[in-house]
Each structure stands twice: as structure tokens, then as C-alpha cells.
Amino acid sequence: MKHSTTHTTRRGRGPARRIGRSLALVLPVVLVLSGTLAVTRVNWSGNPSNSVLTASDASLAGAPAHSRARAPQDVLRDQLLTELQEKDPGVALTHLQEAVNGRPALARHCASIARTLGRAAVRIYGPSRAQSYARPVCDTSFASGVLAAHS
């Protein structure tokens, strides 16, 4: 009776081993990519906005600011913040009301813009002077922004 100690076997060279090797090469790549995608989905700014950067938006993040289209409410908010700094909150609130009257689609953003103006007014003018500019634009959201910034 012969012993098979010198005879090589096929065990370990079959399809299971090939699949295992393929997984060993592909799995780390998949894990790195999924981790990268997960990190880009997290809102790292600390701002509780609904805006989430997705992997498809990552290419836009490096694009120059002038090549990206900005939402009308963002453009309006920035213009009004500049007016608030250069003139006074009363002028900014008047222009906010005029913008909402002229473009009704901006009405749903009016309250958040007015609150932002209120918080900015407190930083620039202090709480009591900022409150003196309050008026019923966007359901007194300016005053609630002043109060939130003061608290």
C-alpha cells in the first residue's frame, strides 16, 4: 500500500480559493469607498440645515463660487445682511418686505431670513437697539431672531 505523502492534491486550488482571493482584493476597496461616501453624507458644519453634501455634490464643492448657481433666497439674505451692516436693520427689513411682495415664492423663506437679520442686528447694534427696529415683517420673525440671539 502506497502512501500519498508525495502526491500533490488539488485541495485549496478550487473555485472557493479563487473567490476568496478575489474578495480579499476587492473588499478593502469597497470598504474604503463606502466609508468615504458615509463621511460626505455627514453635516460637519454643525448648522442644522437640511442641506447634505452627497458624493455627487463633492465635485461642486471645489468649483469656483461664481460658477455655482445660488438659490434666490440665499442671494437675498446676503444682500440684506450687507444692507444691515452698511445702513440699518430698518432698511434691510423694508427691502425684505418688498422682495417678498415682488416674488411670492420667497415668502416661505421670509421668516428664516428675518430671524437671520435679527441675530445679525444684535451682533452689530446690541439687543436693545436691534429690538427698536423690529416690525411685523414675516410674522415678527426679526424680533424672534433678536430674542434668540440675546438669550
Short mmCIF file of C-alpha atoms in Angstrom, two decimals:
data_model
loop_
_atom_site.label_atom_id
_atom_site.label_comp_id
_atom_site.label_asym_id
_atom_site.label_seq_id
_atom_site.Cartn_x
_atom_site.Cartn_y
_atom_site.Cartn_z
CA MET A 1 0.00 0.00 0.00
CA LYS A 2 1.43 3.33 -1.06
CA HIS A 3 1.15 6.44 0.99
CA SER A 4 0.18 9.64 -0.72
CA THR A 5 2.67 11.84 1.08
CA THR A 6 4.50 12.80 -2.08
CA HIS A 7 1.36 13.20 -4.16
CA THR A 8 0.10 16.82 -4.51
CA THR A 9 -3.60 17.35 -4.02
CA ARG A 10 -5.91 19.87 -5.63
CA ARG A 11 -7.35 20.89 -2.31
CA GLY A 12 -7.02 24.67 -1.84
CA ARG A 13 -6.82 25.45 -5.55
CA GLY A 14 -10.50 25.21 -6.43
CA PRO A 15 -13.14 27.86 -7.09
CA ALA A 16 -13.59 28.64 -3.39
CA ARG A 17 -9.96 29.71 -3.10
CA ARG A 18 -10.23 31.89 -6.22
CA ILE A 19 -13.35 33.56 -4.85
CA GLY A 20 -11.64 34.11 -1.51
CA ARG A 21 -8.65 35.76 -3.16
CA SER A 22 -10.91 37.97 -5.26
CA LEU A 23 -12.80 39.07 -2.15
CA ALA A 24 -9.54 39.74 -0.36
CA LEU A 25 -8.58 42.16 -3.14
CA VAL A 26 -11.99 43.79 -3.70
CA LEU A 27 -13.33 44.04 -0.14
CA PRO A 28 -10.85 46.68 1.12
CA VAL A 29 -11.61 48.87 -1.89
CA VAL A 30 -15.36 48.58 -1.26
CA LEU A 31 -14.93 49.40 2.43
CA VAL A 32 -12.82 52.49 1.70
CA LEU A 33 -15.31 53.77 -0.87
CA SER A 34 -18.31 53.19 1.38
CA GLY A 35 -16.53 54.93 4.25
CA THR A 36 -15.75 57.89 2.03
CA LEU A 37 -19.36 58.13 0.92
CA ALA A 38 -20.55 57.93 4.52
CA VAL A 39 -18.26 60.78 5.56
CA THR A 40 -19.53 63.03 2.75
CA ARG A 41 -23.12 62.49 3.89
CA VAL A 42 -22.49 63.88 7.39
CA ASN A 43 -23.26 67.53 8.05
CA TRP A 44 -19.92 68.58 9.59
CA SER A 45 -20.75 72.29 9.73
CA GLY A 46 -22.86 72.00 12.88
CA ASN A 47 -25.52 74.03 11.10
CA PRO A 48 -28.90 72.25 11.47
CA SER A 49 -29.83 72.82 7.85
CA ASN A 50 -31.31 70.16 5.65
CA SER A 51 -28.51 70.53 3.17
CA VAL A 52 -26.40 67.39 2.99
CA LEU A 53 -23.35 67.03 0.79
CA THR A 54 -23.62 63.89 -1.30
CA ALA A 55 -20.89 62.20 -3.27
CA SER A 56 -22.23 63.71 -6.48
CA ASP A 57 -22.03 67.18 -4.91
CA ALA A 58 -18.43 66.68 -3.85
CA SER A 59 -17.22 67.76 -7.28
CA LEU A 60 -19.18 71.01 -6.93
CA ALA A 61 -17.58 71.78 -3.58
CA GLY A 62 -14.28 72.62 -5.27
CA ALA A 63 -15.88 74.64 -8.05
CA PRO A 64 -15.44 78.42 -8.01
CA ALA A 65 -18.28 80.31 -6.32
CA HIS A 66 -19.16 82.23 -9.48
CA SER A 67 -19.79 79.01 -11.44
CA ARG A 68 -22.31 77.63 -8.95
CA ALA A 69 -25.89 78.82 -9.10
CA ARG A 70 -27.11 80.16 -5.76
CA ALA A 71 -30.68 79.95 -4.56
CA PRO A 72 -32.59 83.27 -4.76
CA GLN A 73 -33.27 83.28 -1.01
CA ASP A 74 -29.53 82.91 -0.30
CA VAL A 75 -28.69 85.81 -2.60
CA LEU A 76 -31.41 87.94 -0.99
CA ARG A 77 -30.26 87.06 2.55
CA ASP A 78 -26.66 88.03 1.74
CA GLN A 79 -27.76 91.32 0.15
CA LEU A 80 -29.92 92.17 3.15
CA LEU A 81 -27.14 91.32 5.62
CA THR A 82 -24.86 93.69 3.72
CA GLU A 83 -27.52 96.42 3.86
CA LEU A 84 -27.99 95.80 7.57
CA GLN A 85 -24.27 96.39 8.14
CA GLU A 86 -23.94 99.36 5.81
CA LYS A 87 -27.21 101.15 6.64
CA ASP A 88 -29.52 99.82 9.36
CA PRO A 89 -31.92 96.93 10.02
CA GLY A 90 -34.93 99.08 9.09
CA VAL A 91 -33.72 99.42 5.51
CA ALA A 92 -33.00 95.70 5.29
CA LEU A 93 -36.47 94.81 6.64
CA THR A 94 -38.14 97.18 4.18
CA HIS A 95 -36.27 95.59 1.28
CA LEU A 96 -37.15 92.12 2.58
CA GLN A 97 -40.84 93.01 2.57
CA GLU A 98 -40.54 94.48 -0.93
CA ALA A 99 -38.73 91.36 -2.20
CA VAL A 100 -41.40 89.05 -0.78
CA ASN A 101 -44.17 91.20 -2.25
CA GLY A 102 -42.43 91.19 -5.63
CA ARG A 103 -41.59 87.47 -5.63
CA PRO A 104 -44.18 85.46 -3.67
CA ALA A 105 -42.02 82.33 -3.97
CA LEU A 106 -39.68 83.94 -1.41
CA ALA A 107 -42.47 84.11 1.20
CA ARG A 108 -41.67 80.66 2.60
CA HIS A 109 -38.09 81.82 3.30
CA CYS A 110 -39.10 85.20 4.72
CA ALA A 111 -39.21 84.10 8.37
CA SER A 112 -35.79 82.46 8.32
CA ILE A 113 -34.24 85.47 6.57
CA ALA A 114 -35.84 87.87 9.08
CA ARG A 115 -34.56 85.77 12.02
CA THR A 116 -31.07 85.83 10.50
CA LEU A 117 -31.31 89.61 10.19
CA GLY A 118 -32.42 89.83 13.83
CA ARG A 119 -29.45 87.79 15.05
CA ALA A 120 -27.07 89.88 12.93
CA ALA A 121 -28.61 93.11 14.24
CA VAL A 122 -27.94 92.03 17.83
CA ARG A 123 -24.28 91.34 16.99
CA ILE A 124 -23.90 94.75 15.33
CA TYR A 125 -26.19 97.06 17.33
CA GLY A 126 -26.77 95.26 20.62
CA PRO A 127 -30.06 93.78 21.85
CA SER A 128 -32.00 96.91 22.82
CA ARG A 129 -31.12 98.95 19.73
CA ALA A 130 -31.75 95.94 17.46
CA GLN A 131 -35.18 95.43 19.05
CA SER A 132 -36.07 99.05 18.27
CA TYR A 133 -36.01 98.19 14.55
CA ALA A 134 -38.49 95.31 14.93
CA ARG A 135 -41.64 95.48 12.83
CA PRO A 136 -44.22 92.93 11.70
CA VAL A 137 -42.31 91.71 8.66
CA CYS A 138 -42.76 87.94 8.20
CA ASP A 139 -44.80 87.49 11.40
CA THR A 140 -42.35 89.26 13.71
CA SER A 141 -39.53 86.85 12.86
CA PHE A 142 -36.99 89.65 13.14
CA ALA A 143 -37.96 90.15 16.79
CA SER A 144 -37.70 86.40 17.47
CA GLY A 145 -34.22 86.44 15.92
CA VAL A 146 -33.25 89.31 18.20
CA LEU A 147 -34.60 87.42 21.19
CA ALA A 148 -32.84 84.19 20.20
CA ALA A 149 -29.50 85.99 19.80
CA HIS A 150 -29.95 87.83 23.09
CA SER A 151 -30.78 84.72 25.11
#
